[in-house]
């Protein structure tokens, strides 16, 4: 009886009496001799040829999750595989994406974009009010206070201009400083109040203005300055308060004196004892001479310092009006009577004339 020979590696014989061994089919292998079958290629491997003694590893960017396969599958978009012989692909991490198949790695989202979820094929643009300044970000950052961003897909935020501010995060614009406030540098979260002695009556300003001579402001955030009151003065700009005039200086009165607010001049003898306003006249504050009202039709009103109409003038105006109305009514009545008389008077008949020019009448 002839001797039998063991099947070589890559071959098998599962029945007796064979003259030759069978080759291992694709997707299988056999690394030993004298075997009755060929094992299936395990997951992560494949074999596309016959009578092989080993299986091949799936290349990076591919996978095989079933046994006995002739080839490996490419990793789908949103996944990757950077090692060989793997049964599965890995999903792209947050902050990354992959829009092609069969890839060994994922791509980081560029600045101005982000991706919160895993296994994605694209990144998302940062919204207005947000930014991303580095690659591979899962989330965009909000613009901090004092900055803004009004566009999408941005890698930075812009500072608020001087004269504006923004006190919240993630904003798309800045607000102008209101009157009484200012901002002298960019990127401010709050506008500053004008200091005492200064004011600002406009919006969006970068500085405040000193109160002019004869005015003052003692509070923060003044929109306008106040006039120095009587008995005080202001001879410089930017005053917080007006100093009080010293004794012997001029002060306010209703007649015969002037109130000086830039300084307090020494009163002249004529001013030290103000003269009372005479009857029938008006004396505005600071006047040197009284203004006389035209009597008897105008009389002085000391509360308003004006010449107002008297009762006599009002009566005269009313009387003239009544007389004018009576005259108009009389003329209208006379005209009416004349019209009525003409209406009832018989018309004269026209008679033929004789040669002598006299009328010719006929008898009964």
mmCIF file of C-alpha atoms in Angstrom:
data_model
loop_
_atom_site.group_PDB
_atom_site.id
_atom_site.type_symbol
_atom_site.label_atom_id
_atom_site.label_comp_id
_atom_site.label_asym_id
_atom_site.label_seq_id
_atom_site.Cartn_x
_atom_site.Cartn_y
_atom_site.Cartn_z
ATOM 1 C CA UNK A 1 0.000 0.000 0.000
ATOM 2 C CA UNK A 2 1.518 3.299 -1.037
ATOM 3 C CA UNK A 3 2.535 5.884 1.596
ATOM 4 C CA UNK A 4 0.277 8.985 2.048
ATOM 5 C CA UNK A 5 1.764 12.487 2.131
ATOM 6 C CA UNK A 6 0.571 15.272 4.447
ATOM 7 C CA UNK A 7 -1.138 18.209 2.790
ATOM 8 C CA UNK A 8 1.108 21.237 2.650
ATOM 9 C CA UNK A 9 0.325 24.525 4.401
ATOM 10 C CA UNK A 10 -2.414 26.305 2.485
ATOM 11 C CA UNK A 11 -4.036 23.005 1.561
ATOM 12 C CA UNK A 12 -6.372 20.514 3.197
ATOM 13 C CA UNK A 13 -7.971 17.100 2.639
ATOM 14 C CA UNK A 14 -11.261 16.337 4.349
ATOM 15 C CA UNK A 15 -11.861 12.862 2.782
ATOM 16 C CA UNK A 16 -9.754 9.699 2.382
ATOM 17 C CA UNK A 17 -8.263 8.315 -0.768
ATOM 18 C CA UNK A 18 -7.323 11.624 -2.382
ATOM 19 C CA UNK A 19 -4.506 11.832 -4.804
ATOM 20 C CA UNK A 20 -4.004 15.544 -4.041
ATOM 21 C CA UNK A 21 -5.047 18.090 -1.437
ATOM 22 C CA UNK A 22 -7.559 20.868 -1.886
ATOM 23 C CA UNK A 23 -6.329 24.480 -1.799
ATOM 24 C CA UNK A 24 -7.706 26.761 0.900
ATOM 25 C CA UNK A 25 -10.289 29.085 -0.647
ATOM 26 C CA UNK A 26 -10.255 32.876 -0.460
ATOM 27 C CA UNK A 27 -11.164 34.130 2.992
ATOM 28 C CA UNK A 28 -9.482 31.088 4.581
ATOM 29 C CA UNK A 29 -5.946 29.935 5.366
ATOM 30 C CA UNK A 30 -3.950 27.037 6.723
ATOM 31 C CA UNK A 31 -0.526 27.468 8.303
ATOM 32 C CA UNK A 32 -0.051 23.801 9.241
ATOM 33 C CA UNK A 33 0.501 20.630 7.197
ATOM 34 C CA UNK A 34 -1.732 17.577 7.096
ATOM 35 C CA UNK A 35 -4.930 19.437 7.965
ATOM 36 C CA UNK A 36 -8.502 18.463 7.162
ATOM 37 C CA UNK A 37 -9.921 22.012 6.796
ATOM 38 C CA UNK A 38 -8.930 25.685 6.430
ATOM 39 C CA UNK A 39 -9.885 28.145 9.191
ATOM 40 C CA UNK A 40 -11.714 31.377 8.305
ATOM 41 C CA UNK A 41 -9.737 34.604 8.359
ATOM 42 C CA UNK A 42 -10.586 36.341 11.608
ATOM 43 C CA UNK A 43 -12.079 39.857 11.924
ATOM 44 C CA UNK A 44 -9.690 42.582 10.893
ATOM 45 C CA UNK A 45 -8.088 40.330 8.274
ATOM 46 C CA UNK A 46 -8.900 39.054 4.813
ATOM 47 C CA UNK A 47 -7.574 36.811 2.078
ATOM 48 C CA UNK A 48 -8.250 37.404 -1.592
ATOM 49 C CA UNK A 49 -6.137 34.461 -2.863
ATOM 50 C CA UNK A 50 -6.301 30.650 -2.646
ATOM 51 C CA UNK A 51 -3.960 28.123 -0.923
ATOM 52 C CA UNK A 52 -2.609 30.733 1.492
ATOM 53 C CA UNK A 53 -0.959 29.908 4.759
ATOM 54 C CA UNK A 54 -1.946 33.208 6.420
ATOM 55 C CA UNK A 55 -4.494 36.032 6.152
ATOM 56 C CA UNK A 56 -3.702 39.630 5.381
ATOM 57 C CA UNK A 57 -4.293 42.509 7.807
ATOM 58 C CA UNK A 58 -6.755 45.234 6.815
ATOM 59 C CA UNK A 59 -4.816 48.366 5.907
ATOM 60 C CA UNK A 60 -5.179 51.615 7.910
ATOM 61 C CA UNK A 61 -8.325 53.412 6.748
ATOM 62 C CA UNK A 62 -10.134 50.066 6.316
ATOM 63 C CA UNK A 63 -11.803 47.494 8.586
ATOM 64 C CA UNK A 64 -13.469 44.088 8.552
ATOM 65 C CA UNK A 65 -16.002 43.125 11.216
ATOM 66 C CA UNK A 66 -16.791 39.664 9.774
ATOM 67 C CA UNK A 67 -14.738 36.488 9.470
ATOM 68 C CA UNK A 68 -13.741 34.765 6.243
ATOM 69 C CA UNK A 69 -13.798 37.814 3.993
ATOM 70 C CA UNK A 70 -12.089 38.388 0.677
ATOM 71 C CA UNK A 71 -11.518 42.092 1.268
ATOM 72 C CA UNK A 72 -11.787 44.898 3.845
ATOM 73 C CA UNK A 73 -14.271 47.773 3.907
ATOM 74 C CA UNK A 74 -13.289 51.426 3.760
ATOM 75 C CA UNK A 75 -14.002 53.540 6.832
ATOM 76 C CA UNK A 76 -17.106 55.653 6.256
ATOM 77 C CA UNK A 77 -17.025 59.500 6.281
ATOM 78 C CA UNK A 78 -16.998 60.712 9.880
ATOM 79 C CA UNK A 79 -14.764 57.781 10.923
ATOM 80 C CA UNK A 80 -11.095 56.800 10.613
ATOM 81 C CA UNK A 81 -8.642 54.012 11.384
ATOM 82 C CA UNK A 82 -4.915 54.633 11.833
ATOM 83 C CA UNK A 83 -3.938 51.023 12.607
ATOM 84 C CA UNK A 84 -3.942 47.839 10.515
ATOM 85 C CA UNK A 85 -5.892 44.666 11.206
ATOM 86 C CA UNK A 86 -8.831 46.377 12.883
ATOM 87 C CA UNK A 87 -12.387 45.095 12.971
ATOM 88 C CA UNK A 88 -13.948 48.557 13.366
ATOM 89 C CA UNK A 89 -13.245 52.197 12.534
ATOM 90 C CA UNK A 90 -13.175 54.919 15.157
ATOM 91 C CA UNK A 91 -15.470 57.943 15.047
ATOM 92 C CA UNK A 92 -14.004 61.411 14.667
ATOM 93 C CA UNK A 93 -13.795 63.224 17.990
ATOM 94 C CA UNK A 94 -15.630 66.452 18.821
ATOM 95 C CA UNK A 95 -13.823 69.364 17.202
ATOM 96 C CA UNK A 96 -12.929 67.178 14.192
ATOM 97 C CA UNK A 97 -14.535 65.961 10.971
ATOM 98 C CA UNK A 98 -13.894 63.690 7.984
ATOM 99 C CA UNK A 99 -15.812 64.091 4.729
ATOM 100 C CA UNK A 100 -14.108 61.260 2.791
ATOM 101 C CA UNK A 101 -14.071 57.475 3.167
ATOM 102 C CA UNK A 102 -11.089 55.237 3.841
ATOM 103 C CA UNK A 103 -9.145 57.787 5.867
ATOM 104 C CA UNK A 104 -6.444 57.207 8.454
ATOM 105 C CA UNK A 105 -7.265 60.314 10.515
ATOM 106 C CA UNK A 106 -9.797 63.107 10.999
ATOM 107 C CA UNK A 107 -9.344 66.804 10.271
ATOM 108 C CA UNK A 108 -9.494 69.441 12.992
ATOM 109 C CA UNK A 109 -12.090 72.176 12.588
ATOM 110 C CA UNK A 110 -10.314 75.370 11.478
ATOM 111 C CA UNK A 111 -10.438 78.631 13.493
ATOM 112 C CA UNK A 112 -13.857 80.259 13.233
ATOM 113 C CA UNK A 113 -15.595 76.853 13.226
ATOM 114 C CA UNK A 114 -16.495 74.120 15.714
ATOM 115 C CA UNK A 115 -18.128 70.702 16.043
ATOM 116 C CA UNK A 116 -19.838 69.561 19.244
ATOM 117 C CA UNK A 117 -20.704 66.021 18.140
ATOM 118 C CA UNK A 118 -18.598 62.981 17.270
ATOM 119 C CA UNK A 119 -18.492 61.215 13.916
ATOM 120 C CA UNK A 120 -19.322 64.271 11.818
ATOM 121 C CA UNK A 121 -18.534 64.983 8.181
ATOM 122 C CA UNK A 122 -18.315 68.791 8.483
ATOM 123 C CA UNK A 123 -17.761 71.608 10.985
ATOM 124 C CA UNK A 124 -20.200 74.374 11.929
ATOM 125 C CA UNK A 125 -19.475 78.097 11.648
ATOM 126 C CA UNK A 126 -19.283 80.160 14.817
ATOM 127 C CA UNK A 127 -22.386 82.335 15.190
ATOM 128 C CA UNK A 128 -22.315 86.148 15.469
ATOM 129 C CA UNK A 129 -21.214 87.112 18.973
ATOM 130 C CA UNK A 130 -18.852 84.098 19.103
ATOM 131 C CA UNK A 131 -15.373 83.160 17.889
ATOM 132 C CA UNK A 132 -12.839 80.312 17.764
ATOM 133 C CA UNK A 133 -9.164 81.248 17.543
ATOM 134 C CA UNK A 134 -7.586 77.769 17.465
ATOM 135 C CA UNK A 135 -8.217 74.561 15.501
ATOM 136 C CA UNK A 136 -10.113 71.537 16.774
ATOM 137 C CA UNK A 137 -12.655 73.274 18.997
ATOM 138 C CA UNK A 138 -15.843 71.546 20.085
ATOM 139 C CA UNK A 139 -17.479 74.877 21.004
ATOM 140 C CA UNK A 140 -17.050 78.499 20.019
ATOM 141 C CA UNK A 141 -16.290 81.035 22.723
ATOM 142 C CA UNK A 142 -18.502 84.007 23.476
ATOM 143 C CA UNK A 143 -17.067 87.444 22.844
ATOM 144 C CA UNK A 144 -16.134 88.879 26.229
ATOM 145 C CA UNK A 145 -17.603 92.121 27.549
ATOM 146 C CA UNK A 146 -16.150 95.166 25.815
ATOM 147 C CA UNK A 147 -16.008 93.297 22.498
ATOM 148 C CA UNK A 148 -18.449 92.199 19.786
ATOM 149 C CA UNK A 149 -18.693 90.222 16.545
ATOM 150 C CA UNK A 150 -21.419 90.805 13.948
ATOM 151 C CA UNK A 151 -20.291 88.138 11.436
ATOM 152 C CA UNK A 152 -20.167 84.332 11.304
ATOM 153 C CA UNK A 153 -17.073 82.108 10.989
ATOM 154 C CA UNK A 154 -14.747 84.488 12.839
ATOM 155 C CA UNK A 155 -11.539 83.716 14.716
ATOM 156 C CA UNK A 156 -11.635 86.799 16.964
ATOM 157 C CA UNK A 157 -13.895 89.538 18.319
ATOM 158 C CA UNK A 158 -13.578 93.280 17.785
ATOM 159 C CA UNK A 159 -13.144 95.809 20.556
ATOM 160 C CA UNK A 160 -15.863 98.385 21.107
ATOM 161 C CA UNK A 161 -14.760 101.760 19.738
ATOM 162 C CA UNK A 162 -13.945 104.614 22.084
ATOM 163 C CA UNK A 163 -17.212 106.347 22.955
ATOM 164 C CA UNK A 164 -19.071 103.007 23.072
ATOM 165 C CA UNK A 165 -19.320 100.057 25.466
ATOM 166 C CA UNK A 166 -20.721 96.537 25.900
ATOM 167 C CA UNK A 167 -21.274 95.050 29.351
ATOM 168 C CA UNK A 168 -22.487 91.607 28.244
ATOM 169 C CA UNK A 169 -20.808 88.578 26.662
ATOM 170 C CA UNK A 170 -21.610 87.175 23.224
ATOM 171 C CA UNK A 171 -22.930 90.388 21.696
ATOM 172 C CA UNK A 172 -23.124 91.491 18.057
ATOM 173 C CA UNK A 173 -22.753 95.255 18.594
ATOM 174 C CA UNK A 174 -21.773 97.931 21.118
ATOM 175 C CA UNK A 175 -23.829 100.746 22.643
ATOM 176 C CA UNK A 176 -22.944 104.428 22.541
ATOM 177 C CA UNK A 177 -22.138 106.162 25.806
ATOM 178 C CA UNK A 178 -25.127 108.196 26.977
ATOM 179 C CA UNK A 179 -25.000 111.910 27.761
ATOM 180 C CA UNK A 180 -23.050 112.553 30.956
ATOM 181 C CA UNK A 181 -20.751 109.593 30.221
ATOM 182 C CA UNK A 182 -17.655 108.915 28.115
ATOM 183 C CA UNK A 183 -15.197 106.208 27.077
ATOM 184 C CA UNK A 184 -11.710 107.285 26.016
ATOM 185 C CA UNK A 185 -10.289 103.867 25.069
ATOM 186 C CA UNK A 186 -11.546 100.937 23.016
ATOM 187 C CA UNK A 187 -12.800 97.687 24.520
ATOM 188 C CA UNK A 188 -14.671 99.168 27.479
ATOM 189 C CA UNK A 189 -17.448 97.219 29.197
ATOM 190 C CA UNK A 190 -18.819 100.342 30.921
ATOM 191 C CA UNK A 191 -18.763 104.051 30.138
ATOM 192 C CA UNK A 192 -17.411 106.341 32.842
ATOM 193 C CA UNK A 193 -19.377 109.197 34.355
ATOM 194 C CA UNK A 194 -18.116 112.713 33.786
ATOM 195 C CA UNK A 195 -16.256 113.879 36.879
ATOM 196 C CA UNK A 196 -17.491 116.842 38.953
ATOM 197 C CA UNK A 197 -16.634 120.106 37.235
ATOM 198 C CA UNK A 198 -17.149 118.564 33.780
ATOM 199 C CA UNK A 199 -20.154 117.720 31.597
ATOM 200 C CA UNK A 200 -21.151 116.017 28.345
ATOM 201 C CA UNK A 201 -24.452 116.771 26.595
ATOM 202 C CA UNK A 202 -23.908 114.441 23.606
ATOM 203 C CA UNK A 203 -23.797 110.668 23.077
ATOM 204 C CA UNK A 204 -20.901 108.487 21.844
ATOM 205 C CA UNK A 205 -18.249 110.803 23.273
ATOM 206 C CA UNK A 206 -14.659 110.039 24.238
ATOM 207 C CA UNK A 207 -14.223 112.824 26.812
ATOM 208 C CA UNK A 208 -16.063 115.367 28.942
ATOM 209 C CA UNK A 209 -15.822 119.166 28.770
ATOM 210 C CA UNK A 210 -14.952 121.428 31.684
ATOM 211 C CA UNK A 211 -17.731 123.663 32.939
ATOM 212 C CA UNK A 212 -17.260 127.164 31.478
ATOM 213 C CA UNK A 213 -16.580 130.284 33.516
ATOM 214 C CA UNK A 214 -19.558 131.300 35.731
ATOM 215 C CA UNK A 215 -20.891 127.702 35.816
ATOM 216 C CA UNK A 216 -20.317 124.655 38.024
ATOM 217 C CA UNK A 217 -21.239 120.980 38.522
ATOM 218 C CA UNK A 218 -20.720 119.143 41.797
ATOM 219 C CA UNK A 219 -22.137 115.726 40.799
ATOM 220 C CA UNK A 220 -20.808 112.869 38.681
ATOM 221 C CA UNK A 221 -22.302 112.430 35.205
ATOM 222 C CA UNK A 222 -23.460 116.004 34.551
ATOM 223 C CA UNK A 223 -25.251 116.570 31.235
ATOM 224 C CA UNK A 224 -25.000 120.349 31.677
ATOM 225 C CA UNK A 225 -23.454 122.762 34.167
ATOM 226 C CA UNK A 226 -25.399 125.102 36.446
ATOM 227 C CA UNK A 227 -25.137 128.889 36.600
ATOM 228 C CA UNK A 228 -23.458 130.210 39.713
ATOM 229 C CA UNK A 229 -26.263 131.488 41.977
ATOM 230 C CA UNK A 230 -26.526 135.110 43.081
ATOM 231 C CA UNK A 231 -23.919 136.073 45.645
ATOM 232 C CA UNK A 232 -21.369 133.608 44.241
ATOM 233 C CA UNK A 233 -18.927 133.672 41.365
ATOM 234 C CA UNK A 234 -16.967 131.415 39.025
ATOM 235 C CA UNK A 235 -13.817 132.860 37.467
ATOM 236 C CA UNK A 236 -12.255 129.588 36.225
ATOM 237 C CA UNK A 237 -13.361 126.607 34.167
ATOM 238 C CA UNK A 238 -14.094 123.184 35.612
ATOM 239 C CA UNK A 239 -15.467 124.413 38.928
ATOM 240 C CA UNK A 240 -17.166 121.960 41.253
ATOM 241 C CA UNK A 241 -18.785 124.778 43.232
ATOM 242 C CA UNK A 242 -19.003 128.584 43.112
ATOM 243 C CA UNK A 243 -17.269 130.469 45.961
ATOM 244 C CA UNK A 244 -19.392 132.874 48.004
ATOM 245 C CA UNK A 245 -18.715 136.588 47.521
ATOM 246 C CA UNK A 246 -16.994 138.163 50.524
ATOM 247 C CA UNK A 247 -18.667 141.002 52.500
ATOM 248 C CA UNK A 248 -18.457 144.363 50.749
ATOM 249 C CA UNK A 249 -18.893 142.802 47.349
ATOM 250 C CA UNK A 250 -21.908 143.184 45.100
ATOM 251 C CA UNK A 251 -24.886 140.917 45.565
ATOM 252 C CA UNK A 252 -28.207 140.497 43.825
ATOM 253 C CA UNK A 253 -30.999 143.044 44.163
ATOM 254 C CA UNK A 254 -34.043 144.016 42.134
ATOM 255 C CA UNK A 255 -32.950 147.496 41.092
ATOM 256 C CA UNK A 256 -29.842 149.600 40.889
ATOM 257 C CA UNK A 257 -27.273 146.830 41.085
ATOM 258 C CA UNK A 258 -25.682 144.233 38.810
ATOM 259 C CA UNK A 259 -24.924 140.669 39.872
ATOM 260 C CA UNK A 260 -21.484 139.740 38.604
ATOM 261 C CA UNK A 261 -20.915 135.964 38.367
ATOM 262 C CA UNK A 262 -17.435 135.954 36.894
ATOM 263 C CA UNK A 263 -16.184 137.820 39.929
ATOM 264 C CA UNK A 264 -17.579 139.981 42.710
ATOM 265 C CA UNK A 265 -16.569 143.636 42.152
ATOM 266 C CA UNK A 266 -16.446 146.010 45.063
ATOM 267 C CA UNK A 267 -19.754 147.872 45.266
ATOM 268 C CA UNK A 268 -19.583 151.591 44.478
ATOM 269 C CA UNK A 269 -21.261 153.971 46.905
ATOM 270 C CA UNK A 270 -24.197 154.350 44.521
ATOM 271 C CA UNK A 271 -24.769 150.611 44.610
ATOM 272 C CA UNK A 272 -24.391 149.918 48.269
ATOM 273 C CA UNK A 273 -27.892 151.212 49.047
ATOM 274 C CA UNK A 274 -30.278 150.136 46.239
ATOM 275 C CA UNK A 275 -33.062 152.564 45.359
ATOM 276 C CA UNK A 276 -36.649 151.378 45.497
ATOM 277 C CA UNK A 277 -38.479 151.179 42.190
ATOM 278 C CA UNK A 278 -40.818 154.233 41.823
ATOM 279 C CA UNK A 279 -44.598 153.771 41.474
ATOM 280 C CA UNK A 280 -45.754 153.339 37.890
ATOM 281 C CA UNK A 281 -42.394 151.911 36.780
ATOM 282 C CA UNK A 282 -40.780 148.508 36.393
ATOM 283 C CA UNK A 283 -37.240 147.610 37.443
ATOM 284 C CA UNK A 284 -35.899 144.290 36.053
ATOM 285 C CA UNK A 285 -33.123 142.667 38.069
ATOM 286 C CA UNK A 286 -29.785 144.316 37.354
ATOM 287 C CA UNK A 287 -31.245 147.463 35.748
ATOM 288 C CA UNK A 288 -29.758 150.873 36.443
ATOM 289 C CA UNK A 289 -32.857 152.959 35.645
ATOM 290 C CA UNK A 290 -36.603 152.310 35.983
ATOM 291 C CA UNK A 291 -38.780 151.856 32.891
ATOM 292 C CA UNK A 292 -41.974 153.998 33.104
ATOM 293 C CA UNK A 293 -45.343 152.600 32.009
ATOM 294 C CA UNK A 294 -47.632 154.825 29.832
ATOM 295 C CA UNK A 295 -50.382 155.887 32.228
ATOM 296 C CA UNK A 296 -53.343 155.719 32.441
ATOM 297 C CA UNK A 297 -53.596 152.861 29.957
ATOM 298 C CA UNK A 298 -50.672 150.718 31.234
ATOM 299 C CA UNK A 299 -49.738 149.941 34.808
ATOM 300 C CA UNK A 300 -46.668 148.303 36.314
ATOM 301 C CA UNK A 301 -46.935 144.686 37.424
ATOM 302 C CA UNK A 302 -44.238 144.247 40.097
ATOM 303 C CA UNK A 303 -44.535 140.462 40.130
ATOM 304 C CA UNK A 304 -43.622 140.062 36.449
ATOM 305 C CA UNK A 305 -41.748 143.365 35.932
ATOM 306 C CA UNK A 306 -43.974 144.152 32.915
ATOM 307 C CA UNK A 307 -46.362 146.944 31.861
ATOM 308 C CA UNK A 308 -49.832 145.435 31.634
ATOM 309 C CA UNK A 309 -53.063 147.031 30.193
ATOM 310 C CA UNK A 310 -55.244 148.842 32.762
ATOM 311 C CA UNK A 311 -59.026 148.609 33.198
ATOM 312 C CA UNK A 312 -59.384 152.024 31.541
ATOM 313 C CA UNK A 313 -57.672 150.796 28.372
ATOM 314 C CA UNK A 314 -59.814 147.673 28.307
ATOM 315 C CA UNK A 315 -63.008 149.736 28.803
ATOM 316 C CA UNK A 316 -61.977 152.142 26.021
ATOM 317 C CA UNK A 317 -61.363 149.267 23.613
ATOM 318 C CA UNK A 318 -64.712 147.655 24.494
ATOM 319 C CA UNK A 319 -66.573 151.021 24.179
ATOM 320 C CA UNK A 320 -65.088 151.749 20.779
ATOM 321 C CA UNK A 321 -66.101 148.312 19.651
ATOM 322 C CA UNK A 322 -69.696 148.799 20.802
ATOM 323 C CA UNK A 323 -69.978 152.216 19.061
ATOM 324 C CA UNK A 324 -68.581 150.765 15.853
ATOM 325 C CA UNK A 325 -71.109 147.930 16.015
ATOM 326 C CA UNK A 326 -74.042 150.359 16.552
ATOM 327 C CA UNK A 327 -72.966 152.502 13.593
ATOM 328 C CA UNK A 328 -72.742 149.434 11.390
ATOM 329 C CA UNK A 329 -76.223 148.309 12.452
ATOM 330 C CA UNK A 330 -77.673 151.825 11.762
ATOM 331 C CA UNK A 331 -76.179 151.956 8.290
ATOM 332 C CA UNK A 332 -77.501 148.504 7.528
ATOM 333 C CA UNK A 333 -81.014 149.480 8.742
ATOM 334 C CA UNK A 334 -81.072 152.637 6.652
ATOM 335 C CA UNK A 335 -80.015 150.749 3.566
ATOM 336 C CA UNK A 336 -82.755 148.209 4.238
ATOM 337 C CA UNK A 337 -85.501 150.917 4.494
ATOM 338 C CA UNK A 338 -84.444 152.568 1.231
ATOM 339 C CA UNK A 339 -84.642 149.238 -0.545
ATOM 340 C CA UNK A 340 -88.138 148.630 0.822
ATOM 341 C CA UNK A 341 -89.388 152.092 -0.248
ATOM 342 C CA UNK A 342 -88.227 151.646 -3.831
ATOM 343 C CA UNK A 343 -89.917 148.312 -3.964
ATOM 344 C CA UNK A 344 -93.480 149.715 -3.178
ATOM 345 C CA UNK A 345 -93.351 153.110 -5.092
ATOM 346 C CA UNK A 346 -95.451 152.989 -8.411
ATOM 347 C CA UNK A 347 -93.529 153.382 -11.638
ATOM 348 C CA UNK A 348 -94.296 156.464 -13.851
ATOM 349 C CA UNK A 349 -95.988 155.735 -17.191
ATOM 350 C CA UNK A 350 -94.475 157.110 -20.309
ATOM 351 C CA UNK A 351 -96.905 159.450 -22.137
ATOM 352 C CA UNK A 352 -96.726 160.683 -25.738
ATOM 353 C CA UNK A 353 -95.748 164.305 -26.187
ATOM 354 C CA UNK A 354 -97.371 167.029 -28.371
ATOM 355 C CA UNK A 355 -95.465 169.224 -30.712
ATOM 356 C CA UNK A 356 -95.171 171.784 -27.924
ATOM 357 C CA UNK A 357 -93.500 169.181 -25.743
ATOM 358 C CA UNK A 358 -96.377 168.759 -23.250
ATOM 359 C CA UNK A 359 -98.041 165.513 -22.378
ATOM 360 C CA UNK A 360 -101.112 164.468 -24.312
ATOM 361 C CA UNK A 361 -103.882 162.910 -22.230
ATOM 362 C CA UNK A 362 -107.095 161.259 -23.302
ATOM 363 C CA UNK A 363 -110.478 161.875 -21.751
ATOM 364 C CA UNK A 364 -112.766 159.443 -20.035
#
